[in-house]
Tab-separated table of C-alpha atoms in Angstrom:
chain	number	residue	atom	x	y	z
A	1	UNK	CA	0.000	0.000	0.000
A	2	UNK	CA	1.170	3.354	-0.771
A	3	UNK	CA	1.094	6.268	1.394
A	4	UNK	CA	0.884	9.898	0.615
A	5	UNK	CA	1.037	12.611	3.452
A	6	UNK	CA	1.490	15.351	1.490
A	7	UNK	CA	-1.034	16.977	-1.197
A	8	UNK	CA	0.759	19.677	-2.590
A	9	UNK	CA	1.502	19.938	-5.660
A	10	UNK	CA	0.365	16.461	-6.108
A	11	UNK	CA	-1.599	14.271	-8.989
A	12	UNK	CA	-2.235	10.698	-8.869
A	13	UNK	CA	-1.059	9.037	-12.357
A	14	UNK	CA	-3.447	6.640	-11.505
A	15	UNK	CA	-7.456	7.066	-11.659
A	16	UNK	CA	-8.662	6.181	-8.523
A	17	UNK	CA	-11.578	4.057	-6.789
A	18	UNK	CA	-12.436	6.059	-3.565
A	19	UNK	CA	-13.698	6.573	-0.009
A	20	UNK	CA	-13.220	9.094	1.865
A	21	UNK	CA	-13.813	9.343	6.119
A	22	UNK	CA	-12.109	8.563	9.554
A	23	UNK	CA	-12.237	4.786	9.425
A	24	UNK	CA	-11.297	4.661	12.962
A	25	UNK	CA	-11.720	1.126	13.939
A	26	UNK	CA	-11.921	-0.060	10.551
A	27	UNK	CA	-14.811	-1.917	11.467
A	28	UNK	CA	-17.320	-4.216	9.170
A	29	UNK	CA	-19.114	-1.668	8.106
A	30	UNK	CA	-15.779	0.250	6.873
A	31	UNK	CA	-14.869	-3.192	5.534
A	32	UNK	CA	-17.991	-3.150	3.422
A	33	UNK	CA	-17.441	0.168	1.651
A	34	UNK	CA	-13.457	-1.160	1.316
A	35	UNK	CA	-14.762	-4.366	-0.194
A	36	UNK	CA	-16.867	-2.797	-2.770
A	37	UNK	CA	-13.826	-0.310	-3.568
A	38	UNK	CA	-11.721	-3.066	-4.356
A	39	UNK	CA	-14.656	-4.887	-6.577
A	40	UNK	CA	-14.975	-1.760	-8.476
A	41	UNK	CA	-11.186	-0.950	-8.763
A	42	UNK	CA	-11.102	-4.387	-10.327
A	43	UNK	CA	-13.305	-4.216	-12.431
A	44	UNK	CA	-13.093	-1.153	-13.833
A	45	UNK	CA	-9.055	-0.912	-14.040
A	46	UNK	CA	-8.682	1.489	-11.090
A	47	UNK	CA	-6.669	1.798	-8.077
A	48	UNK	CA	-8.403	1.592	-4.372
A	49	UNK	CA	-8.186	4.304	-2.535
A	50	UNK	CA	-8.756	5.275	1.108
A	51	UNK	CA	-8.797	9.496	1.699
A	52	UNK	CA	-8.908	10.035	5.676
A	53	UNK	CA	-7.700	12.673	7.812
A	54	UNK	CA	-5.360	13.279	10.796
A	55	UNK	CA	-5.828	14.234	13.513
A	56	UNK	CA	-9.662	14.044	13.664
A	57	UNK	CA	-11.609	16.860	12.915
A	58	UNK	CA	-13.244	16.545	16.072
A	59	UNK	CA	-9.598	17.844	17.381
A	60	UNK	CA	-9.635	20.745	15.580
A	61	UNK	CA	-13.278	21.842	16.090
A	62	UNK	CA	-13.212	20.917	19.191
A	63	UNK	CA	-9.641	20.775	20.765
A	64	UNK	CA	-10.855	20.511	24.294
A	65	UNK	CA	-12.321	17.512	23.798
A	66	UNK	CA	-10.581	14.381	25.101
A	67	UNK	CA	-11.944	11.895	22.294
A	68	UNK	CA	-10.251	8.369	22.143
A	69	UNK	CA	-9.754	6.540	19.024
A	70	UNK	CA	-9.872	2.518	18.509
A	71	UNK	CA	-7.073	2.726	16.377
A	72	UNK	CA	-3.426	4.549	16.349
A	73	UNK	CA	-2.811	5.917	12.954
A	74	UNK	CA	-0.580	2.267	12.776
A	75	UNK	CA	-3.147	0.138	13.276
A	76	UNK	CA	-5.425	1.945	11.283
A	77	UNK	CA	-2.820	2.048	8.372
A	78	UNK	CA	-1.987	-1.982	8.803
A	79	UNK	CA	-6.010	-2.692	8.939
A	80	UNK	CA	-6.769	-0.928	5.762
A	81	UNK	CA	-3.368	-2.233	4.269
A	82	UNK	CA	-4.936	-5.978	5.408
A	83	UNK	CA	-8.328	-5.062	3.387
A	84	UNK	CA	-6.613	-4.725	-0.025
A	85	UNK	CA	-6.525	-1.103	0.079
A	86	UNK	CA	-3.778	0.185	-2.357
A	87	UNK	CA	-3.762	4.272	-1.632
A	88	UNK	CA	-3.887	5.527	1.708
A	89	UNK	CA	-4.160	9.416	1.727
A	90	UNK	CA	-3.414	11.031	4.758
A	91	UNK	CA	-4.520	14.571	4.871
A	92	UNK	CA	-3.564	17.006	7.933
A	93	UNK	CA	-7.349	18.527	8.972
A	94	UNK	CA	-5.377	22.214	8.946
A	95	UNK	CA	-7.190	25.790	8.557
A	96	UNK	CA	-6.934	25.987	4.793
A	97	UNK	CA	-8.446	22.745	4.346
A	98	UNK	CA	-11.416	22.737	6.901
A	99	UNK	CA	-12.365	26.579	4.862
A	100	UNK	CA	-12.900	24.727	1.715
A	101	UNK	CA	-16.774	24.519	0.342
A	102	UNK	CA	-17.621	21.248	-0.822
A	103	UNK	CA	-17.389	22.429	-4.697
A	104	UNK	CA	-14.541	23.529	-4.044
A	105	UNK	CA	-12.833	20.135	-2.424
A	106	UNK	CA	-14.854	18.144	-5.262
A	107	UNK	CA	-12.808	20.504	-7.665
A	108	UNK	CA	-9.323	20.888	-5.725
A	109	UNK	CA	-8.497	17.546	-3.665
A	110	UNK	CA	-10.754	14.871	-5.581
A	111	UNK	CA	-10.861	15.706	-9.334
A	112	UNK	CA	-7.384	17.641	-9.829
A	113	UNK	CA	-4.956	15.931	-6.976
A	114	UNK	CA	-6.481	12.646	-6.454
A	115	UNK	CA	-7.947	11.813	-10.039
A	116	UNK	CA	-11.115	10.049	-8.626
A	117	UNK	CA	-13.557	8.227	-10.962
A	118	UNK	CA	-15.148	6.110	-8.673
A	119	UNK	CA	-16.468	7.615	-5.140
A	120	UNK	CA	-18.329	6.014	-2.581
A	121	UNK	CA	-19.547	7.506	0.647
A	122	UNK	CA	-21.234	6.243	3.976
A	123	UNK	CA	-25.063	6.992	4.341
A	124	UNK	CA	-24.444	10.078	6.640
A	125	UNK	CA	-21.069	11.630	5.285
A	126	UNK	CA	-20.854	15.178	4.207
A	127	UNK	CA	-17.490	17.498	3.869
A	128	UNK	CA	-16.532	20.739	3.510
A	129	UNK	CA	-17.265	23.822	4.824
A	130	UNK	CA	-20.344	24.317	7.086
A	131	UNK	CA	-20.768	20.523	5.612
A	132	UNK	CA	-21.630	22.482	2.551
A	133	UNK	CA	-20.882	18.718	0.649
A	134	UNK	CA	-22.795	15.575	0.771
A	135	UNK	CA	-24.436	13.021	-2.001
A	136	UNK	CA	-26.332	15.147	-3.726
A	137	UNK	CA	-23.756	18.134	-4.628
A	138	UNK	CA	-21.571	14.959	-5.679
A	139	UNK	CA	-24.196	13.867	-8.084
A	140	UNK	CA	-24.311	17.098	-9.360
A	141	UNK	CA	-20.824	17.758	-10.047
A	142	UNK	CA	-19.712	13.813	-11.048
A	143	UNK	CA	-21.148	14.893	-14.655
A	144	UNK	CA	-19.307	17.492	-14.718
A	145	UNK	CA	-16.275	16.031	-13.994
A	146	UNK	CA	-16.034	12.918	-15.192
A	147	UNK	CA	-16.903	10.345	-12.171
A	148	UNK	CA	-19.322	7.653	-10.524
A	149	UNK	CA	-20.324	8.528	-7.198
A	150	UNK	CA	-22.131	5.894	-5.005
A	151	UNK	CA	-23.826	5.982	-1.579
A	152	UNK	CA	-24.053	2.752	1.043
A	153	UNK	CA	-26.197	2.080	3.567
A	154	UNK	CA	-24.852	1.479	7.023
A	155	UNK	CA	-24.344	-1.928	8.398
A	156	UNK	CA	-26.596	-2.965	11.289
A	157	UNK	CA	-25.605	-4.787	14.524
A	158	UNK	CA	-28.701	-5.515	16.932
A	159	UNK	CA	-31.249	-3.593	14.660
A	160	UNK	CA	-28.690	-0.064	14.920
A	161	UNK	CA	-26.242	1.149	12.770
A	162	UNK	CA	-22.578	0.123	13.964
A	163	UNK	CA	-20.509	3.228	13.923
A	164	UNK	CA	-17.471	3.982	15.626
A	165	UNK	CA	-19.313	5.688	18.682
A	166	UNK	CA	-21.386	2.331	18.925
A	167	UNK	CA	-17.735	0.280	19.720
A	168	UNK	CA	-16.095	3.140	21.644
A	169	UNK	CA	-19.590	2.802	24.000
A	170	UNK	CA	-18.959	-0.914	23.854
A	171	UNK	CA	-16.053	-0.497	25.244
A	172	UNK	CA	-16.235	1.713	27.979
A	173	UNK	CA	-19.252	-0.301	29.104
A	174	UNK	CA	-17.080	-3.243	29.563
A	175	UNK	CA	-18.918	-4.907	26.476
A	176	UNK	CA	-15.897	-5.975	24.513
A	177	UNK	CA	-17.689	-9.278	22.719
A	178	UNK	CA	-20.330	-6.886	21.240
A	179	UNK	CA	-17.374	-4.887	20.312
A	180	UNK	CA	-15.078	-7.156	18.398
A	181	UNK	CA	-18.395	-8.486	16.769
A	182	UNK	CA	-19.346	-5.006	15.100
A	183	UNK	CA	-14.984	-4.191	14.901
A	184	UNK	CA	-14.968	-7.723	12.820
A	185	UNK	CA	-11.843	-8.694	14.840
A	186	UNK	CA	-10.557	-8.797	18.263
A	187	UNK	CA	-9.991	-5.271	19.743
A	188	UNK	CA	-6.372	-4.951	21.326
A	189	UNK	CA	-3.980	-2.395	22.687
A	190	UNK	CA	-0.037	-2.695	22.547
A	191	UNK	CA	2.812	-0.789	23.993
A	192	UNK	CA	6.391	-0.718	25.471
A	193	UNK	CA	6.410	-2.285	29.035
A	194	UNK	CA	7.654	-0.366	31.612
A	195	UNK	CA	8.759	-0.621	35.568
A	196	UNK	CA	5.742	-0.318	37.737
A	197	UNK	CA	5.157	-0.522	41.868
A	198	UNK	CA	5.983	-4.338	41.294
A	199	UNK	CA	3.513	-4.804	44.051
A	200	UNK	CA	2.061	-8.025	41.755
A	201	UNK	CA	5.769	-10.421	41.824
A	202	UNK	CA	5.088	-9.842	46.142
A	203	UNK	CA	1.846	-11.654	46.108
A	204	UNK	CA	2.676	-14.218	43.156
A	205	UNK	CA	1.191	-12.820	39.936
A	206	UNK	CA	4.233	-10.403	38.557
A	207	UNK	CA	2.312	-8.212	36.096
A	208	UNK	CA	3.663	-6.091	32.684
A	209	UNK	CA	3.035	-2.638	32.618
A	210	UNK	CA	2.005	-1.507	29.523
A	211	UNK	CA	2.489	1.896	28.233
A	212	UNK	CA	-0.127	2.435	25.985
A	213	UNK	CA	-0.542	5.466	23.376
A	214	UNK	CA	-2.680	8.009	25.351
A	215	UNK	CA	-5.217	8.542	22.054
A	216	UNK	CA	-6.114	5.045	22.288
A	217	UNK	CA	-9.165	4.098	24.054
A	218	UNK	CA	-9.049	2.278	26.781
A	219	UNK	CA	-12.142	-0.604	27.713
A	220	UNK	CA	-14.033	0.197	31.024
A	221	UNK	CA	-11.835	-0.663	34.089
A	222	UNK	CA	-11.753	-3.854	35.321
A	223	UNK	CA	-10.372	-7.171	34.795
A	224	UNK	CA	-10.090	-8.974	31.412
A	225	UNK	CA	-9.411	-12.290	29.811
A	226	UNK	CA	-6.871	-11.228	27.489
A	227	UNK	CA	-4.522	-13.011	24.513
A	228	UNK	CA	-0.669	-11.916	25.090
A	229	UNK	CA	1.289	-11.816	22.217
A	230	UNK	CA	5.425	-11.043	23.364
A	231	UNK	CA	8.206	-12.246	21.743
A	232	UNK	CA	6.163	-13.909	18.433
A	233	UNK	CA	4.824	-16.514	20.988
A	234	UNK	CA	0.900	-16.868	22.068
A	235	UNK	CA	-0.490	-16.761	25.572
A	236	UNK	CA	-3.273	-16.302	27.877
A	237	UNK	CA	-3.570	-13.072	30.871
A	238	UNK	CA	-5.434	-11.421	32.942
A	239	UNK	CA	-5.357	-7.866	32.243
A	240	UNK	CA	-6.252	-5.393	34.627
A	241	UNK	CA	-7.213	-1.848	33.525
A	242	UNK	CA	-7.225	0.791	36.644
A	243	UNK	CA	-5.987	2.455	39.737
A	244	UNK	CA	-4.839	-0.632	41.913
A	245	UNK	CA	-7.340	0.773	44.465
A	246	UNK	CA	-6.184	-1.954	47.376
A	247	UNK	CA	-3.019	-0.617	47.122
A	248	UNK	CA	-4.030	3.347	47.487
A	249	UNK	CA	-2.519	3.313	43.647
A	250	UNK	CA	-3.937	6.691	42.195
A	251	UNK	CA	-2.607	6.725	38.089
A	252	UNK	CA	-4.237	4.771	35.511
A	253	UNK	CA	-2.630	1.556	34.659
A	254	UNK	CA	-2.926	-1.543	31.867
A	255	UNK	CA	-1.500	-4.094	33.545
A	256	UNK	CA	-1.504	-7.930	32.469
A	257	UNK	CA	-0.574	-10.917	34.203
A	258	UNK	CA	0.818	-13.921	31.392
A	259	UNK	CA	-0.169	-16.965	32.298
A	260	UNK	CA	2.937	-19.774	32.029
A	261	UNK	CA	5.629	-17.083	31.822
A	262	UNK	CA	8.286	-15.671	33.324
A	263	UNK	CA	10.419	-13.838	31.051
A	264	UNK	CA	12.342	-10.061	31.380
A	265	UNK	CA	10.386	-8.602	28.924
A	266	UNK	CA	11.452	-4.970	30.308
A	267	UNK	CA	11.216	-2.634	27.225
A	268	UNK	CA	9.872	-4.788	24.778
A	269	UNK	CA	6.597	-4.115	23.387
A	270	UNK	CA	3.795	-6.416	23.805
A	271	UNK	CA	-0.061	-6.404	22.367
A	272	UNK	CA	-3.351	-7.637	23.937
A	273	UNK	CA	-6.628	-9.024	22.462
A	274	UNK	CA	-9.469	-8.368	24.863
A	275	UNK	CA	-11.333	-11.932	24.794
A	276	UNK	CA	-13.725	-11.524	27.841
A	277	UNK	CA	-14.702	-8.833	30.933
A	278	UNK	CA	-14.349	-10.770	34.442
A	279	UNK	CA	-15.288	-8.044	36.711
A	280	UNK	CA	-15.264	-4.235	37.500
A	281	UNK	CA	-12.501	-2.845	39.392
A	282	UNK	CA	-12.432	-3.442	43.441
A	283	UNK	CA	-11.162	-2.528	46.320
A	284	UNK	CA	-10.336	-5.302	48.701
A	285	UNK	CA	-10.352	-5.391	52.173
A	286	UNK	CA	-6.958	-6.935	52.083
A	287	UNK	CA	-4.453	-8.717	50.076
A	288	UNK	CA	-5.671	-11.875	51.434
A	289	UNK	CA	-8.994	-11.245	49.312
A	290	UNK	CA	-7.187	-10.068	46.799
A	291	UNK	CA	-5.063	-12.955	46.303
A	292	UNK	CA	-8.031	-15.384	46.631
A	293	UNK	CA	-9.897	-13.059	43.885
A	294	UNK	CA	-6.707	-13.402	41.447
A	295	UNK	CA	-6.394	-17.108	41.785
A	296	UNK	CA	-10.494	-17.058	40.650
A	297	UNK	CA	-9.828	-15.190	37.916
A	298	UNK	CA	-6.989	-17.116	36.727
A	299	UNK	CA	-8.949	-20.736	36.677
A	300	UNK	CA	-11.563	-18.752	34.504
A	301	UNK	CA	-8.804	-17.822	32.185
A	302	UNK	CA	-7.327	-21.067	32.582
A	303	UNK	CA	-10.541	-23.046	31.136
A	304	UNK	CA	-11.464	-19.721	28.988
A	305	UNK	CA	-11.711	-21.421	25.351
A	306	UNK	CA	-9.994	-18.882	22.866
């Protein structure tokens, strides 16, 4: 897959097949409009194409808003790379571009730089200034300029439309089955692990640390069934998301406990698939209870069938 970060002065040689939108989460209803991209490219001798922006517009309209994302812009560029998508355009959401009308991005970014002859939006998207753009100014202009524009309807999960809000809610519910159902895969964060309290090797379940990229969204706090994946190898944990409140811990931690390991991993980054929620967060009374809690959870992850 190629990627392009920079517009100016650009043309693509190449007529395109096109989407355009945040993608975050790449989920199956992204994987539907991706799908029939690559169909169409296909067929029609083009090359698929993926416009989306960075960092979220929400950011930029709205910059004190502390929105999460389900993907880094890494996983989101490795997902659509894994869909077949051949062009990824990453456009910076800056002042000049936000002012454009919607003729005049038509005009500018998808007829001059990007060379679009085949466009195909979600059911709700619009662009451009004052969301001056949406299906029916494309319709109007693809004439004009010498394209196919298409519209799809939104893929349903539990009679409502899945959307990127739907998973991040999902999520922060604790509901991460419903969430890798409507994602298409299994939801996961990664990151470098770093020295913590090491409170966890004192009571006989030594935990990694993760440091995990603070745009990322977390899953509610609690404790997790979790797939470890360190070193290329495979293995079950018990993650914990939260403050250590038995402890008096007050910073937000991802913490996960491998099962059959005990390896210096110390700086070495590591990823987790969430699999199943055990339980919210608690404070125990003691360690005592805590301990007996931990060795619980770990014969559920034990017999937990991946």
């Amino acid at each position: 897959m190629k990627i392009t970060k920079n517009l100016n002065g650009y043309h693509s040689e190449s007529p395109l097949s096109l989407s355009i939108g945040i993608f975050d989460g790449v989920h199956i209803g992204h994987q539907s409009i991706i799908k029939k991209l690559n169909t169409i490219a296909a067929k029609k001798n083009l090359q698929s194409a993926i416009l989306t922006f960075w960092p979220h517009p929400r950011t930029v309209f709205n910059p004190n808003d502390d929105l999460k994302f389900l993907n880094t812009i890494e996983e989101k560029t490795y997902l659509l790379e894994k869909n077949g998508i051949q062009h990824l355009f990453l456009k910076e959401f800056d002042e000049e571009f936000r002012n454009l009308t919607g003729e005049e991005f038509v005009k500018q970014i998808l007829v001059e730089k990007l060379n679009v002859k085949h466009l195909i939006i979600g059911h709700d998207h619009t662009f451009g200034k004052n969301r001056s753009g949406d299906f029916n100014l494309l319709q109007k202009m693809s004439s004009e300029f010498g394209f196919e524009v298409e519209q799809v309807e939104a893929v349903d999960f539990q009679s409502r439309h899945i959307s990127s809000t739907q998973i991040r809610n999902a999520l922060t519910e604790g509901n991460v089955k419903e969430a890798n159902e409507m994602l298409g895969y299994v939801y996961s964060v990664s990151g470098e692990v770093i020295h913590g309290k090491k409170i966890g090797r004192t009571i006989g379940y030594p935990t990694a640390n993760i440091a995990v990229n603070s745009m990322k969204l977390l899953p509610k706090k609690g404790a997790y069934i979790v797939d470890v994946f360190v070193n290329s190898q495979h293995f079950k944990g018990m993650l914990s998301i939260g403050t250590n409140p038995t402890v008096d811990g007050n910073s937000l931690s991802v913490e996960v406990y491998i099962l059959d390991f005990n390896e210096d991993i110390y700086g070495k980054e590591i990823s987790v698939n969430f699999r199943e929620f055990l339980h919210d967060e608690i404070k125990f009374e003691s360690l005592e209870k805590l301990i007996e809690r931990l060795d619980e959870d770990q014969r559920i992850t034990e017999n937990f069938q991946f």
